[in-house]
Amino acid sequence: MKNTVLSKLRNLDAYPKVNEDFFTRSLSGGIITLVSSLAILLLVFSEFRLYLHTVTETKLLVDTSRGETLRINFDVTFPAIPCSILSVDAMDISGEQHLDIKHDIIKKRINTNGDVIESKPDGIGAPKIEKPLQRHGGRLEQNETYCGSCFGAEQSDDDCCNSCEEVRDAYRRKGWAMTNADLIDQCKREGFFERIKEQEGEGCNVQGSLEVNRVAGNFHFAPGKTFHQSNIFFDDLMSVHKDSYNISHRINRLAFGEYFPGVVNPLDGGHWTHETSNGMYQYFIKVVPTIYTDIRGRTVNSNQYSVTEHFKDLEYISPNSQPGVFFYYDFSPIKVIFKEEHSSFLHFITNICAVIGGIFTVAGIIDTFVYHGQRRMKKKMEIGKFR
């Protein structure tokens, strides 16, 4: 019974053995074997490198995310606008507004050569209390608590404006232009206008980040602290207002979200040079939500974007239009997913087997043609000799 089973297994052998006495080895066969072996080693090494190399798979899905926020990181240089009159504002279609943003923003004063003069977070320091003017009209006495006047912009009887910034905020809430700023005690004590005059002819580098709602909106860099009234922007620095501003700028970096490998931000390193008397430079940005997962499983939720540009000369549009650099962004409904992956081990083994088997088979066919060709040539030569 055992011999019968073994005999049947022996009959299933797909690789019948040939007695060595019937082998014929040739020089051409040796050369073909050497060449095919080198080809196998080369292709196996190539497949192994491809197996170790990560492959990035790309998928497109409909973006169904809601109620999220977006961090915009920027680094923009204005060679001809001083930091004292440059403000950052943001708003979106939901109605949320952020005017004259100071949080998470650093302004660097630069000279005409582009060298940094001073670098500090945006904002005005505490006022110098040297017998300032009180709300009731007199000067601060020794035992009194300081409560500065808002110069008519108080919203209640208890309101106090203890700094130039607070007075300007009170005016802004009222919707008033601050045309008499040079007469305001707080601004005079803080040297507000002296700083503006001191920085005349300088430039400014603004870098930082904004946290905004994930809806269409815009943020902009504008000369002069602005406020919003009936959807029109005005300048509240009337006493230092210029007829025109040079809005030449260089975008060192602009990113919507975190960095991930392979991301290309098209505005990084871009610059525009002012050529007209005044204007509004606009960037229209389409933001594409992106999820990147690396080979270790670490996921980065970020964004890519495309952009178009447009310049408006303020001489030919509304006189109330605000000069500056505006970034209008909207979101694509499609989400891109990048995922780093290795080829599977089974796929690698399959390719190795295909390489070895394929080259072995092709080499055998070539060897057969060469061997039989040599035999025929040899026979013809022998027949020719006998004749």
CSV table of C-alpha atoms in Angstrom, one decimal:
chain,number,residue,atom,x,y,z
A,1,MET,CA,0.0,0.0,0.0
A,2,LYS,CA,2.8,2.4,1.0
A,3,ASN,CA,4.7,1.7,-2.3
A,4,THR,CA,1.6,2.3,-4.3
A,5,VAL,CA,1.1,5.8,-2.7
A,6,LEU,CA,4.8,6.6,-3.2
A,7,SER,CA,4.6,5.5,-6.8
A,8,LYS,CA,1.6,7.8,-7.5
A,9,LEU,CA,3.4,10.7,-5.9
A,10,ARG,CA,6.5,10.0,-8.0
A,11,ASN,CA,4.3,10.1,-11.2
A,12,LEU,CA,3.1,13.6,-10.2
A,13,ASP,CA,6.7,14.9,-10.5
A,14,ALA,CA,6.6,17.9,-12.9
A,15,TYR,CA,10.4,18.1,-12.9
A,16,PRO,CA,11.6,14.7,-14.3
A,17,LYS,CA,15.4,14.2,-13.8
A,18,VAL,CA,17.7,13.5,-16.7
A,19,ASN,CA,20.7,11.3,-16.2
A,20,GLU,CA,24.0,13.2,-16.1
A,21,ASP,CA,25.4,10.9,-18.8
A,22,PHE,CA,23.0,12.6,-21.3
A,23,PHE,CA,24.1,16.2,-20.4
A,24,THR,CA,25.9,18.2,-23.0
A,25,ARG,CA,27.6,21.3,-21.8
A,26,SER,CA,28.8,24.0,-24.2
A,27,LEU,CA,30.7,27.3,-24.2
A,28,SER,CA,27.7,29.2,-25.4
A,29,GLY,CA,25.6,27.7,-22.7
A,30,GLY,CA,28.1,28.9,-20.1
A,31,ILE,CA,28.1,32.4,-21.4
A,32,ILE,CA,24.3,32.6,-21.6
A,33,THR,CA,24.1,31.2,-18.0
A,34,LEU,CA,26.6,33.9,-16.7
A,35,VAL,CA,24.7,36.7,-18.5
A,36,SER,CA,21.3,35.5,-17.3
A,37,SER,CA,22.6,35.1,-13.7
A,38,LEU,CA,23.9,38.7,-13.7
A,39,ALA,CA,20.5,39.9,-15.2
A,40,ILE,CA,18.7,38.0,-12.4
A,41,LEU,CA,20.8,39.6,-9.7
A,42,LEU,CA,20.3,43.1,-11.2
A,43,LEU,CA,16.6,42.8,-11.4
A,44,VAL,CA,16.2,41.1,-8.0
A,45,PHE,CA,18.2,44.0,-6.5
A,46,SER,CA,16.0,46.5,-8.3
A,47,GLU,CA,12.8,44.8,-7.1
A,48,PHE,CA,14.2,44.8,-3.5
A,49,ARG,CA,14.8,48.6,-3.7
A,50,LEU,CA,11.3,49.1,-5.0
A,51,TYR,CA,10.0,47.0,-2.1
A,52,LEU,CA,11.8,49.2,0.4
A,53,HIS,CA,10.7,52.4,-1.3
A,54,THR,CA,7.4,54.0,-0.1
A,55,VAL,CA,4.7,54.6,-2.6
A,56,THR,CA,2.2,57.4,-2.2
A,57,GLU,CA,-1.4,56.5,-3.0
A,58,THR,CA,-3.8,59.3,-3.8
A,59,LYS,CA,-7.6,59.3,-3.3
A,60,LEU,CA,-10.2,61.9,-3.9
A,61,LEU,CA,-13.3,62.1,-1.7
A,62,VAL,CA,-16.1,64.6,-1.1
A,63,ASP,CA,-15.3,66.8,1.9
A,64,THR,CA,-18.0,66.4,4.5
A,65,SER,CA,-16.2,68.0,7.4
A,66,ARG,CA,-18.1,70.8,9.2
A,67,GLY,CA,-17.5,73.2,12.1
A,68,GLU,CA,-13.7,73.1,12.0
A,69,THR,CA,-11.2,75.9,12.1
A,70,LEU,CA,-8.2,76.7,9.9
A,71,ARG,CA,-4.8,78.0,10.8
A,72,ILE,CA,-3.2,80.4,8.3
A,73,ASN,CA,0.5,80.8,8.6
A,74,PHE,CA,2.1,83.8,6.9
A,75,ASP,CA,5.4,85.7,6.5
A,76,VAL,CA,5.0,88.8,4.3
A,77,THR,CA,7.5,91.7,3.9
A,78,PHE,CA,6.5,95.3,2.9
A,79,PRO,CA,9.6,97.2,2.0
A,80,ALA,CA,7.9,100.7,1.9
A,81,ILE,CA,5.2,100.6,4.6
A,82,PRO,CA,6.2,101.1,8.3
A,83,CYS,CA,5.0,98.7,11.0
A,84,SER,CA,3.3,101.6,12.9
A,85,ILE,CA,0.5,102.0,10.3
A,86,LEU,CA,0.3,98.4,9.0
A,87,SER,CA,-2.7,96.3,10.3
A,88,VAL,CA,-3.9,92.8,9.8
A,89,ASP,CA,-7.7,92.2,9.5
A,90,ALA,CA,-9.7,89.1,8.8
A,91,MET,CA,-13.4,88.4,8.2
A,92,ASP,CA,-15.5,85.6,6.7
A,93,ILE,CA,-19.0,85.1,5.2
A,94,SER,CA,-20.4,84.0,8.5
A,95,GLY,CA,-20.1,87.7,9.6
A,96,GLU,CA,-17.2,87.1,12.0
A,97,GLN,CA,-14.6,90.0,11.9
A,98,HIS,CA,-11.2,90.4,13.4
A,99,LEU,CA,-9.8,93.9,13.0
A,100,ASP,CA,-6.3,95.1,13.7
A,101,ILE,CA,-5.2,91.6,14.9
A,102,LYS,CA,-2.3,91.5,17.3
A,103,HIS,CA,-2.4,88.0,18.8
A,104,ASP,CA,0.3,85.6,17.5
A,105,ILE,CA,1.7,88.3,15.2
A,106,ILE,CA,5.3,89.6,15.2
A,107,LYS,CA,6.3,92.8,13.3
A,108,LYS,CA,9.9,93.5,12.4
A,109,ARG,CA,10.9,97.0,11.4
A,110,ILE,CA,13.3,96.9,8.4
A,111,ASN,CA,15.4,99.6,6.8
A,112,THR,CA,15.7,100.3,3.1
A,113,ASN,CA,18.4,97.6,2.8
A,114,GLY,CA,16.1,95.0,4.3
A,115,ASP,CA,18.0,94.7,7.5
A,116,VAL,CA,15.9,94.2,10.7
A,117,ILE,CA,15.9,97.2,13.0
A,118,GLU,CA,13.6,95.9,15.7
A,119,SER,CA,11.5,92.7,16.2
A,120,LYS,CA,8.7,92.4,18.7
A,121,PRO,CA,5.1,91.2,19.1
A,122,ASP,CA,2.5,93.6,17.8
A,123,GLY,CA,0.8,95.9,20.2
A,124,ILE,CA,1.2,99.1,22.2
A,125,GLY,CA,2.8,99.0,25.6
A,126,ALA,CA,1.3,100.4,28.8
A,127,PRO,CA,0.9,104.1,28.9
A,128,LYS,CA,3.3,106.2,31.0
A,129,ILE,CA,1.3,107.6,33.9
A,130,GLU,CA,2.6,111.1,34.5
A,131,LYS,CA,-0.4,113.0,35.8
A,132,PRO,CA,-2.6,112.1,32.8
A,133,LEU,CA,-5.9,113.8,32.1
A,134,GLN,CA,-8.8,112.3,33.9
A,135,ARG,CA,-12.2,111.8,32.5
A,136,HIS,CA,-13.6,114.6,34.7
A,137,GLY,CA,-11.2,117.0,33.0
A,138,GLY,CA,-8.6,117.4,35.8
A,139,ARG,CA,-5.2,115.8,36.1
A,140,LEU,CA,-4.6,112.6,38.1
A,141,GLU,CA,-4.1,113.3,41.8
A,142,GLN,CA,-2.1,111.1,44.2
A,143,ASN,CA,-5.0,109.1,45.7
A,144,GLU,CA,-7.1,108.9,42.6
A,145,THR,CA,-7.6,105.9,40.3
A,146,TYR,CA,-6.8,106.6,36.7
A,147,CYS,CA,-9.8,106.7,34.4
A,148,GLY,CA,-9.1,108.4,31.1
A,149,SER,CA,-11.7,110.0,28.9
A,150,CYS,CA,-12.9,108.4,25.7
A,151,PHE,CA,-13.6,111.8,24.2
A,152,GLY,CA,-17.2,111.3,23.6
A,153,ALA,CA,-17.1,107.7,22.6
A,154,GLU,CA,-18.1,106.2,25.9
A,155,GLN,CA,-20.9,103.7,25.7
A,156,SER,CA,-21.7,103.9,29.4
A,157,ASP,CA,-21.0,106.2,32.4
A,158,ASP,CA,-18.4,103.8,33.7
A,159,ASP,CA,-16.3,103.5,30.6
A,160,CYS,CA,-12.6,104.5,30.8
A,161,CYS,CA,-10.0,104.7,28.0
A,162,ASN,CA,-6.6,104.5,29.6
A,163,SER,CA,-4.5,104.2,26.5
A,164,CYS,CA,-4.5,105.5,22.9
A,165,GLU,CA,-5.5,102.1,21.7
A,166,GLU,CA,-8.6,102.0,23.9
A,167,VAL,CA,-9.6,105.4,22.7
A,168,ARG,CA,-9.3,104.3,19.1
A,169,ASP,CA,-11.2,101.1,19.9
A,170,ALA,CA,-14.0,103.2,21.4
A,171,TYR,CA,-14.1,105.4,18.3
A,172,ARG,CA,-14.1,102.3,16.1
A,173,ARG,CA,-17.1,100.8,18.0
A,174,LYS,CA,-19.0,104.1,17.5
A,175,GLY,CA,-18.1,104.1,13.8
A,176,TRP,CA,-16.2,107.4,14.0
A,177,ALA,CA,-13.1,108.5,12.2
A,178,MET,CA,-10.4,109.6,14.6
A,179,THR,CA,-9.6,112.9,12.9
A,180,ASN,CA,-8.5,114.7,16.1
A,181,ALA,CA,-6.0,112.1,17.3
A,182,ASP,CA,-3.3,114.7,17.8
A,183,LEU,CA,-5.4,116.3,20.6
A,184,ILE,CA,-6.0,113.1,22.6
A,185,ASP,CA,-4.0,113.0,25.8
A,186,GLN,CA,-3.4,109.3,25.8
A,187,CYS,CA,-1.9,109.3,22.3
A,188,LYS,CA,0.3,112.3,23.1
A,189,ARG,CA,1.6,110.7,26.3
A,190,GLU,CA,2.4,107.4,24.6
A,191,GLY,CA,4.2,109.1,21.8
A,192,PHE,CA,1.9,107.5,19.3
A,193,PHE,CA,2.5,110.0,16.5
A,194,GLU,CA,6.2,110.3,17.3
A,195,ARG,CA,6.6,106.6,16.7
A,196,ILE,CA,4.8,106.9,13.3
A,197,LYS,CA,7.1,109.8,12.4
A,198,GLU,CA,10.2,107.9,13.6
A,199,GLN,CA,9.4,104.9,11.4
A,200,GLU,CA,8.7,107.0,8.2
A,201,GLY,CA,10.6,105.6,5.3
A,202,GLU,CA,11.0,102.1,6.9
A,203,GLY,CA,9.5,98.8,5.9
A,204,CYS,CA,7.9,96.0,7.8
A,205,ASN,CA,8.0,92.2,7.9
A,206,VAL,CA,4.8,90.7,9.4
A,207,GLN,CA,4.8,87.0,10.4
A,208,GLY,CA,2.4,85.0,12.5
A,209,SER,CA,-0.8,83.0,12.2
A,210,LEU,CA,-4.5,83.4,12.1
A,211,GLU,CA,-7.2,81.0,13.4
A,212,VAL,CA,-10.2,81.4,11.2
A,213,ASN,CA,-13.5,79.5,10.6
A,214,ARG,CA,-13.4,76.9,7.9
A,215,VAL,CA,-15.7,79.0,5.6
A,216,ALA,CA,-15.0,81.4,2.7
A,217,GLY,CA,-13.5,84.7,3.8
A,218,ASN,CA,-10.5,87.0,3.5
A,219,PHE,CA,-7.6,88.5,5.4
A,220,HIS,CA,-5.6,91.5,4.4
A,221,PHE,CA,-2.7,93.7,5.2
A,222,ALA,CA,-3.7,97.4,5.0
A,223,PRO,CA,-1.9,100.6,5.8
A,224,GLY,CA,-3.8,102.4,8.6
A,225,LYS,CA,-5.9,100.9,11.4
A,226,THR,CA,-9.3,100.2,9.9
A,227,PHE,CA,-12.8,99.8,11.1
A,228,HIS,CA,-15.9,98.5,9.4
A,229,GLN,CA,-19.0,100.6,8.8
A,230,SER,CA,-21.7,99.7,6.3
A,231,ASN,CA,-19.3,97.3,4.5
A,232,ILE,CA,-16.9,100.2,3.7
A,233,PHE,CA,-13.4,100.6,5.1
A,234,PHE,CA,-12.1,104.0,6.2
A,235,ASP,CA,-8.7,105.2,7.5
A,236,ASP,CA,-8.7,106.4,11.1
A,237,LEU,CA,-5.2,107.8,10.9
A,238,MET,CA,-6.3,110.9,9.1
A,239,SER,CA,-3.7,113.2,10.6
A,240,VAL,CA,-0.9,111.0,9.2
A,241,HIS,CA,-2.7,109.8,6.1
A,242,LYS,CA,-0.8,109.8,2.9
A,243,ASP,CA,-2.3,110.3,-0.6
A,244,SER,CA,-0.9,106.9,-1.6
A,245,TYR,CA,0.9,103.9,-0.3
A,246,ASN,CA,3.5,101.8,-1.9
A,247,ILE,CA,2.1,98.3,-1.5
A,248,SER,CA,5.1,96.5,-2.9
A,249,HIS,CA,5.4,93.2,-1.0
A,250,ARG,CA,7.1,89.9,-0.9
A,251,ILE,CA,5.4,86.7,0.3
A,252,ASN,CA,8.1,84.7,2.1
A,253,ARG,CA,5.6,82.0,3.2
A,254,LEU,CA,1.9,81.5,3.0
A,255,ALA,CA,0.5,78.1,4.2
A,256,PHE,CA,-3.0,76.9,5.1
A,257,GLY,CA,-2.4,74.4,7.8
A,258,GLU,CA,0.6,72.2,8.7
A,259,TYR,CA,3.5,71.2,6.5
A,260,PHE,CA,3.6,67.7,5.0
A,261,PRO,CA,6.1,66.1,2.6
A,262,GLY,CA,5.6,67.1,-1.0
A,263,VAL,CA,3.4,70.1,-0.3
A,264,VAL,CA,3.9,73.0,-2.7
A,265,ASN,CA,2.7,76.5,-1.7
A,266,PRO,CA,2.6,78.5,-4.9
A,267,LEU,CA,2.9,81.9,-3.3
A,268,ASP,CA,6.0,81.1,-1.3
A,269,GLY,CA,8.8,83.4,-2.5
A,270,GLY,CA,6.5,85.4,-4.7
A,271,HIS,CA,6.9,89.2,-4.9
A,272,TRP,CA,5.1,92.2,-6.5
A,273,THR,CA,6.5,95.6,-7.1
A,274,HIS,CA,4.4,98.7,-6.9
A,275,GLU,CA,4.2,100.7,-10.1
A,276,THR,CA,1.2,102.9,-9.8
A,277,SER,CA,0.2,105.7,-7.4
A,278,ASN,CA,-2.1,103.6,-5.2
A,279,GLY,CA,-3.9,100.3,-5.4
A,280,MET,CA,-5.3,97.1,-4.1
A,281,TYR,CA,-3.6,93.8,-4.8
A,282,GLN,CA,-5.8,90.8,-4.6
A,283,TYR,CA,-5.1,87.1,-4.4
A,284,PHE,CA,-8.0,84.7,-5.0
A,285,ILE,CA,-7.2,81.4,-3.4
A,286,LYS,CA,-8.9,78.0,-3.7
A,287,VAL,CA,-8.0,75.8,-0.7
A,288,VAL,CA,-8.1,72.1,-1.1
A,289,PRO,CA,-8.4,70.1,2.2
A,290,THR,CA,-5.6,67.4,2.3
A,291,ILE,CA,-4.9,64.5,4.6
A,292,TYR,CA,-1.4,63.0,4.6
A,293,THR,CA,-0.6,59.7,6.3
A,294,ASP,CA,3.1,58.6,6.4
A,295,ILE,CA,4.4,55.1,6.5
A,296,ARG,CA,4.4,55.1,10.3
A,297,GLY,CA,0.7,55.9,10.4
A,298,ARG,CA,1.1,59.6,11.5
A,299,THR,CA,-1.7,61.7,10.0
A,300,VAL,CA,-1.4,65.4,9.1
A,301,ASN,CA,-4.6,67.3,8.4
A,302,SER,CA,-3.6,70.2,6.2
A,303,ASN,CA,-4.4,72.0,2.9
A,304,GLN,CA,-3.1,72.7,-0.5
A,305,TYR,CA,-4.1,75.7,-2.6
A,306,SER,CA,-4.1,77.3,-6.0
A,307,VAL,CA,-4.2,81.0,-6.7
A,308,THR,CA,-5.0,83.7,-9.2
A,309,GLU,CA,-3.9,87.4,-8.8
A,310,HIS,CA,-5.5,90.7,-9.7
A,311,PHE,CA,-4.5,94.4,-9.2
A,312,LYS,CA,-7.0,97.2,-8.8
A,313,ASP,CA,-5.9,100.8,-9.3
A,314,LEU,CA,-7.8,102.9,-6.7
A,315,GLU,CA,-8.0,105.8,-9.2
A,316,TYR,CA,-10.6,104.0,-11.1
A,317,ILE,CA,-12.7,102.4,-8.4
A,318,SER,CA,-14.6,103.7,-5.3
A,319,PRO,CA,-12.8,106.4,-3.4
A,320,ASN,CA,-13.6,104.7,-0.1
A,321,SER,CA,-11.8,101.5,-1.2
A,322,GLN,CA,-8.9,100.5,1.1
A,323,PRO,CA,-5.4,100.1,-0.4
A,324,GLY,CA,-3.6,97.0,0.7
A,325,VAL,CA,-2.9,93.4,-0.1
A,326,PHE,CA,-6.0,91.2,0.1
A,327,PHE,CA,-6.2,87.3,0.3
A,328,TYR,CA,-9.6,86.0,-0.6
A,329,TYR,CA,-10.0,82.2,0.1
A,330,ASP,CA,-12.6,79.6,-0.6
A,331,PHE,CA,-12.7,75.9,-0.1
A,332,SER,CA,-12.9,73.1,-2.6
A,333,PRO,CA,-15.6,70.5,-2.0
A,334,ILE,CA,-13.1,67.7,-2.8
A,335,LYS,CA,-10.7,66.4,-0.2
A,336,VAL,CA,-7.4,64.8,-1.3
A,337,ILE,CA,-5.9,61.9,0.7
A,338,PHE,CA,-2.3,60.9,0.4
A,339,LYS,CA,-1.1,57.7,2.0
A,340,GLU,CA,2.4,56.3,2.1
A,341,GLU,CA,2.5,52.6,1.7
A,342,HIS,CA,5.1,49.7,1.1
A,343,SER,CA,4.4,47.1,-1.6
A,344,SER,CA,3.2,43.9,0.0
A,345,PHE,CA,5.7,41.1,0.7
A,346,LEU,CA,3.6,38.7,-1.4
A,347,HIS,CA,3.8,41.1,-4.3
A,348,PHE,CA,7.6,41.3,-3.8
A,349,ILE,CA,7.9,37.5,-3.8
A,350,THR,CA,5.7,37.3,-6.9
A,351,ASN,CA,7.9,39.7,-8.8
A,352,ILE,CA,11.0,37.9,-7.7
A,353,CYS,CA,9.6,34.6,-9.0
A,354,ALA,CA,8.5,36.2,-12.2
A,355,VAL,CA,12.0,37.7,-12.7
A,356,ILE,CA,13.9,34.4,-12.1
A,357,GLY,CA,11.4,32.2,-14.0
A,358,GLY,CA,11.2,34.6,-16.9
A,359,ILE,CA,14.9,35.1,-17.4
A,360,PHE,CA,15.5,31.4,-16.9
A,361,THR,CA,13.0,30.5,-19.6
A,362,VAL,CA,14.2,33.1,-22.1
A,363,ALA,CA,17.8,32.1,-21.5
A,364,GLY,CA,16.8,28.5,-22.1
A,365,ILE,CA,15.1,29.4,-25.4
A,366,ILE,CA,18.2,31.4,-26.5
A,367,ASP,CA,20.5,28.6,-25.5
A,368,THR,CA,18.4,26.1,-27.5
A,369,PHE,CA,18.5,28.3,-30.7
A,370,VAL,CA,22.3,28.8,-30.3
A,371,TYR,CA,23.0,25.1,-29.6
A,372,HIS,CA,20.9,23.8,-32.5
A,373,GLY,CA,22.2,26.5,-34.8
A,374,GLN,CA,25.8,25.5,-34.0
A,375,ARG,CA,25.1,21.8,-34.6
A,376,ARG,CA,23.5,22.6,-38.0
A,377,MET,CA,26.5,24.7,-39.0
A,378,LYS,CA,28.8,22.0,-37.9
A,379,LYS,CA,27.0,19.3,-40.0
A,380,LYS,CA,27.0,21.5,-43.1
A,381,MET,CA,30.7,22.0,-42.7
A,382,GLU,CA,31.3,18.3,-42.4
A,383,ILE,CA,29.2,17.5,-45.5
A,384,GLY,CA,31.1,20.1,-47.4
A,385,LYS,CA,34.4,18.5,-46.5
A,386,PHE,CA,33.3,15.0,-47.7
A,387,ARG,CA,32.3,16.5,-51.0
